[in-house]
PDB file of C-alpha atoms and ligand atoms in Angstrom:
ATOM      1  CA  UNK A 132      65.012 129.314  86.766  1.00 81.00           C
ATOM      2  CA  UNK A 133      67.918 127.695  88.636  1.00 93.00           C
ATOM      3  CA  UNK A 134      67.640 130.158  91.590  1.00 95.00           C
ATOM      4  CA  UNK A 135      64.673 131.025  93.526  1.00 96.00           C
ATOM      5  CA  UNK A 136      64.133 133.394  97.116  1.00 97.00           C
ATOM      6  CA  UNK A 137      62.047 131.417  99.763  1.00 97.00           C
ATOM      7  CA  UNK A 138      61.501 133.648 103.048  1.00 98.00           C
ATOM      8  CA  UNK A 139      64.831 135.484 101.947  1.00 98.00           C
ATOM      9  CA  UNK A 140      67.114 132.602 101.530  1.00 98.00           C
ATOM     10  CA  UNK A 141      68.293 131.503  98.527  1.00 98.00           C
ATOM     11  CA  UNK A 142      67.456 128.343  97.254  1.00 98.00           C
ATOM     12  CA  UNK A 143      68.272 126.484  94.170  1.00 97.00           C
ATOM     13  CA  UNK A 144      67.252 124.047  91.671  1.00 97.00           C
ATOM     14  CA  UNK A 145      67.509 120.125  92.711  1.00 97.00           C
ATOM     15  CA  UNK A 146      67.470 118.002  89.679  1.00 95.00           C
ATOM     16  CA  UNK A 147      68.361 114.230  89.481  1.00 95.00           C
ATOM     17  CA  UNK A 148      68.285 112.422  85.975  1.00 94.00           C
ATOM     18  CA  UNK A 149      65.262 110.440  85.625  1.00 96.00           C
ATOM     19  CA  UNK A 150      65.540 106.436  85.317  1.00 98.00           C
ATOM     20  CA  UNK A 151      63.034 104.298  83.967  1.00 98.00           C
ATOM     21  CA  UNK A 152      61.489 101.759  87.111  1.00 98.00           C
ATOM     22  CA  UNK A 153      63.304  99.033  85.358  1.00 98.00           C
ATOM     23  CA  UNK A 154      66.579 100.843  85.505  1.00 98.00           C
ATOM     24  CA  UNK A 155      65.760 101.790  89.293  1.00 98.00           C
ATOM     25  CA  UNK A 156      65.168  98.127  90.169  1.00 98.00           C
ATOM     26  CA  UNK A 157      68.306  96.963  88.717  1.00 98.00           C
ATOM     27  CA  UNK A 158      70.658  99.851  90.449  1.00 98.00           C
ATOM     28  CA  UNK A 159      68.347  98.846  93.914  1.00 98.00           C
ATOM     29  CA  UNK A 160      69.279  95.511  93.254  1.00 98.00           C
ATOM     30  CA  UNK A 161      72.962  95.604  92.160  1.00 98.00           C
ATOM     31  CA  UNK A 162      73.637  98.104  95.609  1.00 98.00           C
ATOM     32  CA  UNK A 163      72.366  95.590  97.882  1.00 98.00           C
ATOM     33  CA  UNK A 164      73.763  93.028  96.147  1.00 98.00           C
ATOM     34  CA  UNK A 165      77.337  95.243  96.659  1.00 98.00           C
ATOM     35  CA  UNK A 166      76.093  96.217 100.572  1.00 98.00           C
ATOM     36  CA  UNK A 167      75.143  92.274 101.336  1.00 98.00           C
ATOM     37  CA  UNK A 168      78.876  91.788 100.735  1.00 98.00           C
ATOM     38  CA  UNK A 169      80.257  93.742 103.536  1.00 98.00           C
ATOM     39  CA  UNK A 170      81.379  92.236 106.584  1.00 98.00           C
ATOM     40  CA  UNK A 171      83.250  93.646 109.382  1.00 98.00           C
ATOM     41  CA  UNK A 172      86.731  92.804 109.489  1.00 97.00           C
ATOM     42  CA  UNK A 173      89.503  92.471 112.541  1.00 96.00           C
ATOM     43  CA  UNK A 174      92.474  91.562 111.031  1.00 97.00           C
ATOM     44  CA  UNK A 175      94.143  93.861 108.879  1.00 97.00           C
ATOM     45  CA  UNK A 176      96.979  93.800 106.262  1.00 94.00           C
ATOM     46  CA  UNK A 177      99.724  96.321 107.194  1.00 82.00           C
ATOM     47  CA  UNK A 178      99.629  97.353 103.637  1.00 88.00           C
ATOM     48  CA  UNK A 179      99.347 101.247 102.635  1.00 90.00           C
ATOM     49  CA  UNK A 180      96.238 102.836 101.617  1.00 97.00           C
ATOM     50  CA  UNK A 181      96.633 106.061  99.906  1.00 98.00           C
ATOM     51  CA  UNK A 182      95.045 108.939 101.893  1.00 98.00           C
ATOM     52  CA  UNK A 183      93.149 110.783  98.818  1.00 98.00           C
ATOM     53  CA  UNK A 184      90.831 107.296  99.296  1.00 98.00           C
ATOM     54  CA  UNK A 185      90.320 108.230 103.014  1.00 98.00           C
ATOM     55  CA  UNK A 186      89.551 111.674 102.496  1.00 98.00           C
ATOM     56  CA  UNK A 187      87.246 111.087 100.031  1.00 98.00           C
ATOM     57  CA  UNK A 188      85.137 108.657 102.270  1.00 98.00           C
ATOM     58  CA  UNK A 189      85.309 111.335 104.882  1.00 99.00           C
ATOM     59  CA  UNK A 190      83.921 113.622 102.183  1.00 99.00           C
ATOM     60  CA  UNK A 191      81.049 111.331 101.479  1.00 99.00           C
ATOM     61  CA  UNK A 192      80.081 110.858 105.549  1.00 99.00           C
ATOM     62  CA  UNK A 193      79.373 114.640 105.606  1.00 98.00           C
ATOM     63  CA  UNK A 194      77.350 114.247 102.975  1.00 99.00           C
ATOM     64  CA  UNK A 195      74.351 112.902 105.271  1.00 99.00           C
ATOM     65  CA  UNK A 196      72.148 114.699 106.676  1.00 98.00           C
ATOM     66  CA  UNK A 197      71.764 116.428 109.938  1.00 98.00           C
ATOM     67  CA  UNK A 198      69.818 118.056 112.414  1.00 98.00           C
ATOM     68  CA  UNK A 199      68.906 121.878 110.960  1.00 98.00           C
ATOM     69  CA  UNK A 200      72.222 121.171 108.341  1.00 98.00           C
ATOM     70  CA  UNK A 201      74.352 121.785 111.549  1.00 98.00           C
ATOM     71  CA  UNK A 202      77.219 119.023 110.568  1.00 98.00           C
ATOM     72  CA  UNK A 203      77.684 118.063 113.864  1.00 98.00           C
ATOM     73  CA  UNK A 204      80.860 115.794 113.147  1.00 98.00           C
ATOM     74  CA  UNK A 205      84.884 115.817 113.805  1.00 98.00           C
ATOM     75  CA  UNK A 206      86.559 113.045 112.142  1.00 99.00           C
ATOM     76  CA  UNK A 207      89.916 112.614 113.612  1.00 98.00           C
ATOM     77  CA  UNK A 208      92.447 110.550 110.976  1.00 98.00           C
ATOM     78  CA  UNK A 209      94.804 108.212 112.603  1.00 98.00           C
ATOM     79  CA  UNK A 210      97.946 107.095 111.073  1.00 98.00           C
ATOM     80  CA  UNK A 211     100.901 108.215 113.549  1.00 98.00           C
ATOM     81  CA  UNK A 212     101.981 104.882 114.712  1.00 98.00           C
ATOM     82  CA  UNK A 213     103.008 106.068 118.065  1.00 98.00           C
ATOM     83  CA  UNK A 214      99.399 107.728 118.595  1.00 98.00           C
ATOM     84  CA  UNK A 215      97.499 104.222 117.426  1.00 98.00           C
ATOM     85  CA  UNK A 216     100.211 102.303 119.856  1.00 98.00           C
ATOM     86  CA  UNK A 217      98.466 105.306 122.542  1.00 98.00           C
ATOM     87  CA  UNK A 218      94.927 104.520 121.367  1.00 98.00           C
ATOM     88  CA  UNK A 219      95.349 100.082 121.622  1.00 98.00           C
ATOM     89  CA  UNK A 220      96.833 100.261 125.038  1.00 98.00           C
ATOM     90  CA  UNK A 221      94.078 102.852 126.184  1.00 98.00           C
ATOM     91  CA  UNK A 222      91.284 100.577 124.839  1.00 97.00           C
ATOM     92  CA  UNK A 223      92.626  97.381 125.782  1.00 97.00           C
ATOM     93  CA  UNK A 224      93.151  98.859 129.297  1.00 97.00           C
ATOM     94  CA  UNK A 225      89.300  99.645 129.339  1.00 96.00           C
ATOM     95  CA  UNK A 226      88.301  95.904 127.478  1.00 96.00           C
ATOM     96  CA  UNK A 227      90.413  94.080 129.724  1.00 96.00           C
ATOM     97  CA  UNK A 228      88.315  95.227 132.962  1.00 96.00           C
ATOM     98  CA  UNK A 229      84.980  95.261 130.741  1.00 95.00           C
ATOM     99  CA  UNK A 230      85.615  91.293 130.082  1.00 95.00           C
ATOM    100  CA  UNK A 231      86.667  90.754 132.835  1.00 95.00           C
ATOM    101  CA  UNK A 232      83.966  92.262 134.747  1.00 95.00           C
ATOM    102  CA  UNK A 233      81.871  94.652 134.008  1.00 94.00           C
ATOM    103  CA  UNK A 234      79.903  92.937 130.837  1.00 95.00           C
ATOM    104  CA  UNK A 235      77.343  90.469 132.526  1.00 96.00           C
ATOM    105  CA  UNK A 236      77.827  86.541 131.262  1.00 95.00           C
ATOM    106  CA  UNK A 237      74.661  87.038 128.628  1.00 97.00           C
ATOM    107  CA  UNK A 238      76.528  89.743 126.710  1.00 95.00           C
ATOM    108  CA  UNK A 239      79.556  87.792 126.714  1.00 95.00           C
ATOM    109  CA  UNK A 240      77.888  84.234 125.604  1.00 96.00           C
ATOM    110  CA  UNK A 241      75.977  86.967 122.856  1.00 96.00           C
ATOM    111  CA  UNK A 242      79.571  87.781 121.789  1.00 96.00           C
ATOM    112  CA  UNK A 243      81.502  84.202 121.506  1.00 95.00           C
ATOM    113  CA  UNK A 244      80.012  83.624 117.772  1.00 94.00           C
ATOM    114  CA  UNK A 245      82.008  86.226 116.517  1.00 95.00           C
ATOM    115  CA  UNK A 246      85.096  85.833 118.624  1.00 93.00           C
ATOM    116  CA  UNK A 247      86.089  89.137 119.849  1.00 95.00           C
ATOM    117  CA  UNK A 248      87.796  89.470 123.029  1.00 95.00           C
ATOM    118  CA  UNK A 249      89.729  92.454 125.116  1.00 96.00           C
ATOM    119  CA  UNK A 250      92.892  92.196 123.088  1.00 97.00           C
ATOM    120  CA  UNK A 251      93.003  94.486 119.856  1.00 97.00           C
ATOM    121  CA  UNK A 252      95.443  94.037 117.534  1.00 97.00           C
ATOM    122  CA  UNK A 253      94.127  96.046 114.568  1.00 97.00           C
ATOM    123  CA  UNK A 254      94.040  99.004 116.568  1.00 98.00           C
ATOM    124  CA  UNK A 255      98.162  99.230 115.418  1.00 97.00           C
ATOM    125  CA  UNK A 256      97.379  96.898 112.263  1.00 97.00           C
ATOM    126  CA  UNK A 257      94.849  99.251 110.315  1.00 97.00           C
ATOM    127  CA  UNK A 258      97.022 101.474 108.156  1.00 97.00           C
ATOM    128  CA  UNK A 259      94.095 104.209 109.319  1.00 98.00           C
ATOM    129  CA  UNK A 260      91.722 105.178 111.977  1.00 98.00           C
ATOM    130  CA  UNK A 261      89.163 106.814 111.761  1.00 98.00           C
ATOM    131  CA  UNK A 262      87.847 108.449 115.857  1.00 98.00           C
ATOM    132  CA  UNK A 263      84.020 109.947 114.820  1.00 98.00           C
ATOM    133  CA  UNK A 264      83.182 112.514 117.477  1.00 98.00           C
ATOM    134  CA  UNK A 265      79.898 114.107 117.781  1.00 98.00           C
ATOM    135  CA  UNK A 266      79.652 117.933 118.316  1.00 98.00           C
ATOM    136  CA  UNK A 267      77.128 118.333 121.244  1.00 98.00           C
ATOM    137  CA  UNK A 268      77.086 121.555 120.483  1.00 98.00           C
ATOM    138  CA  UNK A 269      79.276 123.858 118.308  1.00 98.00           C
ATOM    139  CA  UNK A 270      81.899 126.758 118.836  1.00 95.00           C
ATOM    140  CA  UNK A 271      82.441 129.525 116.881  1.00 93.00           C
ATOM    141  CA  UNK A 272      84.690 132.340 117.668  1.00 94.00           C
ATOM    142  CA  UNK A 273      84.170 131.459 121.717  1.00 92.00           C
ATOM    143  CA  UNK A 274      80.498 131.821 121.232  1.00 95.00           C
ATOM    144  CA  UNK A 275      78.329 128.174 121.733  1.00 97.00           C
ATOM    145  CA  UNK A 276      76.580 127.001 118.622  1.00 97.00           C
ATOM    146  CA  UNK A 277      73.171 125.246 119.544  1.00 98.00           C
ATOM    147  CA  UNK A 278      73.062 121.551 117.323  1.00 98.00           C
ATOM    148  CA  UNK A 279      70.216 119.163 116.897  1.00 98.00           C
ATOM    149  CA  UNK A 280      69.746 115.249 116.550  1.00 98.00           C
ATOM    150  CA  UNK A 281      73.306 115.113 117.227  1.00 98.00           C
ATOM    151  CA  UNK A 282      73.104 111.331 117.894  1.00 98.00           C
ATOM    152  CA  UNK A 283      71.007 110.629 114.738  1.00 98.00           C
ATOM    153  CA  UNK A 284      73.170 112.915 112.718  1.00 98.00           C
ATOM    154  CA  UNK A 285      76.351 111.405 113.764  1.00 98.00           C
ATOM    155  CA  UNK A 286      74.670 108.094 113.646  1.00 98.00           C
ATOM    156  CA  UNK A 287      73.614 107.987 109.898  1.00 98.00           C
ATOM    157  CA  UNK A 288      76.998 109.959 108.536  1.00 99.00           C
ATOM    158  CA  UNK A 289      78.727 107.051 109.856  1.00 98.00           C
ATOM    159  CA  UNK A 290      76.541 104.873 107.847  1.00 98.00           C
ATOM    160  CA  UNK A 291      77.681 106.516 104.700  1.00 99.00           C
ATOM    161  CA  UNK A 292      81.328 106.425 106.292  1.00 98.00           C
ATOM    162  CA  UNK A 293      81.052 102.445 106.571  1.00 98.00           C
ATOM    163  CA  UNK A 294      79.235 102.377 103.375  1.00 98.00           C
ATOM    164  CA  UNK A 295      81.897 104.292 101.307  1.00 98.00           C
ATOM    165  CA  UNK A 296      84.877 102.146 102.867  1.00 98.00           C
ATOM    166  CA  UNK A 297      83.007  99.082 101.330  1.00 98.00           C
ATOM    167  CA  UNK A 298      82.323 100.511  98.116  1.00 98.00           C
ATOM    168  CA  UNK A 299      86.117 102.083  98.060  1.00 98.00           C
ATOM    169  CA  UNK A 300      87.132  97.949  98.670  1.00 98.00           C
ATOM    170  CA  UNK A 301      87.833  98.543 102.140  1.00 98.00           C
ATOM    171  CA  UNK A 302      86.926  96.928 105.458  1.00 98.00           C
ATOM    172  CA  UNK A 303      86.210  98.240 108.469  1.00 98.00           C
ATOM    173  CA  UNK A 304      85.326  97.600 112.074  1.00 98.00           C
ATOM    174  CA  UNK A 305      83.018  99.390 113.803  1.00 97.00           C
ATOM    175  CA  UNK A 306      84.749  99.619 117.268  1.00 94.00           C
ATOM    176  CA  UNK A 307      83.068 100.904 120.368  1.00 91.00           C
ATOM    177  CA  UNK A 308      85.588 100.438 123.543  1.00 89.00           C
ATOM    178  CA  UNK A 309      83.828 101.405 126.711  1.00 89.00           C
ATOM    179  CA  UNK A 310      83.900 103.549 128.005  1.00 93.00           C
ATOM    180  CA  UNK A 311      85.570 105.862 125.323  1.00 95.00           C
ATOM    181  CA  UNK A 312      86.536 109.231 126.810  1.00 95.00           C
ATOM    182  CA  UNK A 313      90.324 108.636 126.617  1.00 98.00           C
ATOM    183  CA  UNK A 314      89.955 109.593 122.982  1.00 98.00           C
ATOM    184  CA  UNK A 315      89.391 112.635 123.949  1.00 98.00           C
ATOM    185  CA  UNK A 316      92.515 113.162 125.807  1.00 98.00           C
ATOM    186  CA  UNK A 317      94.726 111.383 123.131  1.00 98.00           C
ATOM    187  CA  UNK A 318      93.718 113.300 120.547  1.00 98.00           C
ATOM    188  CA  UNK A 319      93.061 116.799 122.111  1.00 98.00           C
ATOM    189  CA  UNK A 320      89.811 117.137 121.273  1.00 98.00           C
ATOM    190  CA  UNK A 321      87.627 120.183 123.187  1.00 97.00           C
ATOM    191  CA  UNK A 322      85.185 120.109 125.711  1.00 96.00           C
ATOM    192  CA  UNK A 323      81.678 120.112 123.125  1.00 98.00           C
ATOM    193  CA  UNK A 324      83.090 116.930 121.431  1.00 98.00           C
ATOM    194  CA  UNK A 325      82.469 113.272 122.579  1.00 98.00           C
ATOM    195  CA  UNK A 326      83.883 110.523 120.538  1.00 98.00           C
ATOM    196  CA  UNK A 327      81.313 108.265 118.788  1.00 98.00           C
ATOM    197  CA  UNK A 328      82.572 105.179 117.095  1.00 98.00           C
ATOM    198  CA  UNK A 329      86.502 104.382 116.381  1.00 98.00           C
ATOM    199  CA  UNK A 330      86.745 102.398 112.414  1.00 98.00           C
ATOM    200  CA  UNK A 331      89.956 100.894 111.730  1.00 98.00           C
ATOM    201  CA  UNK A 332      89.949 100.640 108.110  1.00 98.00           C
ATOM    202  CA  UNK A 333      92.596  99.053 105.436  1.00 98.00           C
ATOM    203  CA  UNK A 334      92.733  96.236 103.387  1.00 98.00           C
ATOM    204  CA  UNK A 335      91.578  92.814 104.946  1.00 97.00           C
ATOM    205  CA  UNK A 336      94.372  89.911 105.653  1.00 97.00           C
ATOM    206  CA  UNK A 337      95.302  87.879 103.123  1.00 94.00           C
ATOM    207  CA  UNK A 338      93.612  84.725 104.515  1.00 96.00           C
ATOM    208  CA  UNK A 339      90.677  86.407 106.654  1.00 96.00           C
ATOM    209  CA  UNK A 340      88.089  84.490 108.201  1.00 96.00           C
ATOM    210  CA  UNK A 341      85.019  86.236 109.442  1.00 97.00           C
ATOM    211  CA  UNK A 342      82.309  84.732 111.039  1.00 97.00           C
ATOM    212  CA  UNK A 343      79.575  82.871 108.980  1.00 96.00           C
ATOM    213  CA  UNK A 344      76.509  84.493 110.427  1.00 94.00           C
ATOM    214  CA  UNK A 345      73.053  85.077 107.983  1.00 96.00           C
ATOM    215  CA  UNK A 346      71.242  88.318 107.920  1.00 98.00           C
ATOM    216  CA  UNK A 347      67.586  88.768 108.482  1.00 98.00           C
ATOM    217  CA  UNK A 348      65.393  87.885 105.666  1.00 98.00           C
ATOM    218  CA  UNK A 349      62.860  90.831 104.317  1.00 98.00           C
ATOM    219  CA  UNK A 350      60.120  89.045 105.831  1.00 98.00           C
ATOM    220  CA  UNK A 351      61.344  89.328 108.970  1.00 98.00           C
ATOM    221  CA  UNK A 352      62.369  92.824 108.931  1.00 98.00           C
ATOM    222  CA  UNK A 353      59.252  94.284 107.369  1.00 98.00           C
ATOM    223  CA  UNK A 354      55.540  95.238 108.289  1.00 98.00           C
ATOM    224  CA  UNK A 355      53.630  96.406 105.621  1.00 98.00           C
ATOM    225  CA  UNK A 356      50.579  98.345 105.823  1.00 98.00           C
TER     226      UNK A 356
HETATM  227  N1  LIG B 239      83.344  96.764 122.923  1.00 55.22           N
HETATM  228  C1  LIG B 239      83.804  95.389 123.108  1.00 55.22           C
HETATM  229  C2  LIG B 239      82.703  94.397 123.172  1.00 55.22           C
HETATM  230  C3  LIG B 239      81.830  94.273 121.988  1.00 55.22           C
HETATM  231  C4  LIG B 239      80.487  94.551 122.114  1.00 55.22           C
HETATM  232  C5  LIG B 239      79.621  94.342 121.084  1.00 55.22           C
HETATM  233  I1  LIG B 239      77.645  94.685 121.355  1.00 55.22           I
HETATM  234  C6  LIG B 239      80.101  93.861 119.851  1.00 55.22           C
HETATM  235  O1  LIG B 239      79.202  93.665 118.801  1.00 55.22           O
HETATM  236  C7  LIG B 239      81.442  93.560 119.705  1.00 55.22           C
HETATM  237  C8  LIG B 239      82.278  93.786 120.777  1.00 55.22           C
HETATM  238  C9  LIG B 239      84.836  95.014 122.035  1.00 55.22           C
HETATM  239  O2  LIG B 239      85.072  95.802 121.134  1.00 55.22           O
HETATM  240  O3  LIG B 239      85.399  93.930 122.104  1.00 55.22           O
END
Protein backbone atom coordinates (compact mmCIF):
# COMPACT_ATOMS: atom_id res chain seq x y z
CA UNK A 1 0.00 0.00 0.00
CA UNK A 2 1.77 3.18 -1.16
CA UNK A 3 -1.08 5.45 0.11
CA UNK A 4 -2.62 5.50 3.42
CA UNK A 5 -5.49 8.17 5.25
CA UNK A 6 -4.21 9.38 8.74
CA UNK A 7 -6.91 11.80 10.45
CA UNK A 8 -8.07 12.57 6.74
CA UNK A 9 -4.86 13.52 5.18
CA UNK A 10 -3.21 11.63 2.87
CA UNK A 11 -0.07 10.22 3.53
CA UNK A 12 2.28 8.10 1.62
CA UNK A 13 4.85 5.53 1.67
CA UNK A 14 8.59 6.68 2.75
CA UNK A 15 11.07 4.16 1.63
CA UNK A 16 14.92 4.60 1.52
CA UNK A 17 17.15 1.64 0.14
CA UNK A 18 18.69 -0.18 2.87
CA UNK A 19 22.70 -0.16 3.25
CA UNK A 20 24.60 -2.55 5.07
CA UNK A 21 26.45 -0.62 8.47
CA UNK A 22 29.62 -1.05 6.58
CA UNK A 23 28.31 0.74 3.57
CA UNK A 24 26.76 3.49 6.01
CA UNK A 25 30.15 4.05 7.67
CA UNK A 26 31.94 4.52 4.52
CA UNK A 27 29.23 7.13 2.89
CA UNK A 28 29.42 8.88 6.79
CA UNK A 29 32.91 8.93 6.32
CA UNK A 30 33.51 9.95 2.66
CA UNK A 31 30.70 13.14 3.38
CA UNK A 32 32.68 14.48 6.10
CA UNK A 33 35.63 13.84 4.54
CA UNK A 34 33.91 16.09 1.38
CA UNK A 35 32.26 18.71 4.24
CA UNK A 36 35.88 19.00 6.19
CA UNK A 37 36.99 20.48 2.86
CA UNK A 38 34.91 23.51 2.76
CA UNK A 39 36.15 26.74 3.68
CA UNK A 40 34.67 30.06 3.28
CA UNK A 41 35.99 32.02 0.59
CA UNK A 42 36.33 36.08 -0.10
CA UNK A 43 37.85 36.40 -3.18
CA UNK A 44 36.13 35.38 -6.13
CA UNK A 45 36.95 34.66 -9.83
CA UNK A 46 34.76 36.82 -12.14
CA UNK A 47 34.20 33.72 -14.08
CA UNK A 48 30.47 32.58 -15.12
CA UNK A 49 28.59 30.02 -13.35
CA UNK A 50 25.71 28.67 -15.18
CA UNK A 51 22.39 29.41 -13.39
CA UNK A 52 20.71 25.74 -13.74
CA UNK A 53 23.73 25.04 -10.88
CA UNK A 54 22.25 27.89 -8.73
CA UNK A 55 18.83 26.92 -9.02
CA UNK A 56 19.39 23.64 -8.24
CA UNK A 57 21.17 24.50 -4.86
CA UNK A 58 18.22 26.72 -4.18
CA UNK A 59 16.13 23.62 -4.85
CA UNK A 60 18.05 21.58 -2.37
CA UNK A 61 17.84 24.54 0.62
CA UNK A 62 14.02 24.08 0.51
CA UNK A 63 14.45 20.79 0.93
CA UNK A 64 15.03 21.20 4.87
CA UNK A 65 12.76 21.17 7.09
CA UNK A 66 10.58 23.67 8.75
CA UNK A 67 8.37 24.68 11.33
CA UNK A 68 4.68 22.84 10.60
CA UNK A 69 6.20 22.39 6.62
CA UNK A 70 5.49 26.22 6.37
CA UNK A 71 8.75 27.00 4.01
CA UNK A 72 9.33 30.07 5.50
CA UNK A 73 12.11 31.22 2.91
CA UNK A 74 12.59 33.91 -0.12
CA UNK A 75 15.78 33.48 -1.83
CA UNK A 76 16.50 36.51 -3.80
CA UNK A 77 19.24 35.69 -6.87
CA UNK A 78 21.66 38.39 -7.55
CA UNK A 79 23.42 38.80 -10.75
CA UNK A 80 22.43 42.42 -12.17
CA UNK A 81 25.70 44.09 -11.83
CA UNK A 82 24.25 47.44 -11.19
CA UNK A 83 22.02 45.92 -8.23
CA UNK A 84 25.34 44.05 -6.56
CA UNK A 85 27.30 47.61 -7.20
CA UNK A 86 23.74 48.86 -4.95
CA UNK A 87 24.15 46.02 -2.44
CA UNK A 88 28.53 46.61 -1.80
CA UNK A 89 28.12 50.29 -1.32
CA UNK A 90 25.03 49.71 1.06
CA UNK A 91 27.02 47.17 3.15
CA UNK A 92 30.23 48.79 3.13
CA UNK A 93 28.39 52.00 4.21
CA UNK A 94 27.05 49.97 7.30
CA UNK A 95 30.82 48.00 7.91
CA UNK A 96 32.62 51.08 7.65
CA UNK A 97 30.76 52.68 10.84
CA UNK A 98 30.53 49.03 12.48
CA UNK A 99 34.60 48.95 12.38
CA UNK A 100 34.92 51.86 13.02
CA UNK A 101 32.80 52.00 15.97
CA UNK A 102 30.24 50.18 16.88
CA UNK A 103 32.05 46.51 17.23
CA UNK A 104 33.87 46.67 20.71
CA UNK A 105 37.96 45.99 20.42
CA UNK A 106 37.36 42.07 21.62
CA UNK A 107 35.23 41.34 18.55
CA UNK A 108 37.59 43.01 16.40
CA UNK A 109 40.98 41.31 17.91
CA UNK A 110 38.38 37.87 17.57
CA UNK A 111 38.25 38.84 13.86
CA UNK A 112 42.08 39.74 12.80
CA UNK A 113 42.92 35.81 12.24
CA UNK A 114 40.83 35.71 9.42
CA UNK A 115 41.39 39.14 8.00
CA UNK A 116 38.13 40.59 7.15
CA UNK A 117 37.64 44.18 7.29
CA UNK A 118 34.72 46.87 6.17
CA UNK A 119 35.71 46.83 2.53
CA UNK A 120 33.90 44.07 0.34
CA UNK A 121 35.01 43.40 -2.81
CA UNK A 122 33.23 40.12 -3.62
CA UNK A 123 30.06 41.67 -3.09
CA UNK A 124 30.59 42.87 -7.17
CA UNK A 125 33.18 39.86 -7.69
CA UNK A 126 30.76 36.79 -7.03
CA UNK A 127 29.18 36.03 -10.38
CA UNK A 128 25.92 35.37 -7.87
CA UNK A 129 24.27 36.34 -4.71
CA UNK A 130 22.32 34.75 -3.00
CA UNK A 131 19.98 37.47 -0.11
CA UNK A 132 18.09 34.51 2.26
CA UNK A 133 15.10 36.23 3.83
CA UNK A 134 13.01 34.70 6.42
CA UNK A 135 9.16 34.89 6.16
CA UNK A 136 8.01 36.03 9.70
CA UNK A 137 4.94 35.25 8.71
CA UNK A 138 3.29 34.48 5.32
CA UNK A 139 0.77 36.22 2.84
CA UNK A 140 -1.61 34.75 0.84
CA UNK A 141 -4.14 36.51 -1.18
CA UNK A 142 -3.89 39.70 1.50
CA UNK A 143 -4.72 37.33 4.25
CA UNK A 144 -1.53 36.74 7.03
CA UNK A 145 -0.22 33.21 7.13
CA UNK A 146 0.87 32.25 10.79
CA UNK A 147 4.77 30.44 10.46
CA UNK A 148 6.75 28.66 13.08
CA UNK A 149 10.57 28.25 14.06
CA UNK A 150 11.13 30.71 11.45
CA UNK A 151 14.72 31.30 12.70
CA UNK A 152 15.52 27.54 12.97
CA UNK A 153 13.86 26.89 9.68
CA UNK A 154 15.67 29.51 7.85
CA UNK A 155 18.69 28.64 9.84
CA UNK A 156 19.13 24.91 8.82
CA UNK A 157 17.87 25.47 4.91
CA UNK A 158 20.80 27.60 4.70
CA UNK A 159 22.88 24.82 5.92
CA UNK A 160 21.85 22.70 3.04
CA UNK A 161 22.27 25.98 0.82
CA UNK A 162 26.09 26.21 1.97
CA UNK A 163 26.31 22.54 1.86
CA UNK A 164 25.10 22.13 -1.80
CA UNK A 165 27.43 25.10 -3.07
CA UNK A 166 30.37 22.91 -1.70
CA UNK A 167 29.29 19.78 -3.06
CA UNK A 168 28.31 21.68 -6.56
CA UNK A 169 32.43 22.88 -6.30
CA UNK A 170 31.50 26.17 -5.22
CA UNK A 171 32.51 28.56 -2.44
CA UNK A 172 30.72 30.69 -0.55
CA UNK A 173 30.75 33.30 2.16
CA UNK A 174 28.42 33.49 4.63
CA UNK A 175 28.00 37.33 4.91
CA UNK A 176 26.08 39.03 7.66
CA UNK A 177 26.49 43.07 7.27
CA UNK A 178 24.87 44.79 10.18
CA UNK A 179 22.61 45.85 10.37
CA UNK A 180 20.94 44.38 7.15
CA UNK A 181 17.58 46.04 6.45
CA UNK A 182 18.75 47.90 3.30
CA UNK A 183 18.23 44.58 1.56
CA UNK A 184 15.04 45.00 1.94
CA UNK A 185 14.74 48.21 0.18
CA UNK A 186 17.16 47.17 -2.70
CA UNK A 187 15.47 44.38 -3.56
CA UNK A 188 11.74 45.24 -2.88
CA UNK A 189 11.04 42.80 -0.66
CA UNK A 190 7.48 43.16 1.56
CA UNK A 191 6.86 44.01 4.91
CA UNK A 192 6.69 39.97 6.51
CA UNK A 193 10.24 39.39 5.08
CA UNK A 194 13.58 40.16 6.90
CA UNK A 195 16.75 39.27 5.20
CA UNK A 196 18.82 36.51 6.89
CA UNK A 197 22.25 35.84 5.57
CA UNK A 198 23.70 37.34 2.07
CA UNK A 199 26.20 34.17 0.22
CA UNK A 200 28.24 35.34 -2.53
CA UNK A 201 28.97 32.28 -4.33
CA UNK A 202 31.26 31.46 -7.61
CA UNK A 203 34.31 29.90 -8.23
CA UNK A 204 37.29 30.73 -5.80
CA UNK A 205 40.46 32.90 -7.21
CA UNK A 206 42.92 31.32 -8.89
CA UNK A 207 45.58 31.72 -6.15
CA UNK A 208 43.22 31.92 -2.92
CA UNK A 209 44.51 31.93 0.40
CA UNK A 210 42.19 31.30 3.27
CA UNK A 211 43.05 31.27 6.65
CA UNK A 212 44.75 28.15 8.24
CA UNK A 213 42.52 27.70 11.23
CA UNK A 214 41.76 23.78 12.75
CA UNK A 215 38.32 22.65 13.60
CA UNK A 216 37.27 21.18 16.86
CA UNK A 217 38.19 17.67 17.42
CA UNK A 218 35.10 15.08 18.27
CA UNK A 219 36.25 14.98 21.69
CA UNK A 220 35.74 18.28 22.22
CA UNK A 221 32.47 18.67 20.67
CA UNK A 222 30.79 15.64 22.19
CA UNK A 223 29.19 14.43 25.58
CA UNK A 224 28.11 11.11 25.58
CA UNK A 225 25.74 9.61 27.86
N1 LIG B 1 29.85 41.48 9.55
C1 LIG B 1 31.24 41.93 9.52
C2 LIG B 1 32.04 41.44 10.67
C3 LIG B 1 32.19 39.98 10.81
C4 LIG B 1 31.70 39.36 11.95
C5 LIG B 1 31.92 38.04 12.18
I1 LIG B 1 31.26 37.21 13.91
C6 LIG B 1 32.62 37.26 11.24
O1 LIG B 1 32.82 35.91 11.49
C7 LIG B 1 33.13 37.86 10.11
C8 LIG B 1 32.89 39.20 9.91
C9 LIG B 1 31.90 41.58 8.18
O2 LIG B 1 31.28 40.91 7.37
O3 LIG B 1 33.04 41.97 7.96
Amino acid sequence: MDKKIIEGFEHVRYKRPQLSPEEMILRSEQFYQEMDQRRTVREFDSRPVPIEILEKIILTASTAPSGAHKQPWTFCLISDPSIKKKIRDAAEEEEKISYSSRMPDQWKSDLKPLGTNWEKPFLEEAPYLIVVFKQSYGMENGEKIQHYYVNESVGIACGFLIAAIHQAGLTAVTHTPSPMNFLSEILKRPFNEKPYLLIPVGYPKAETYVPAIKRKSLNEIIKRF
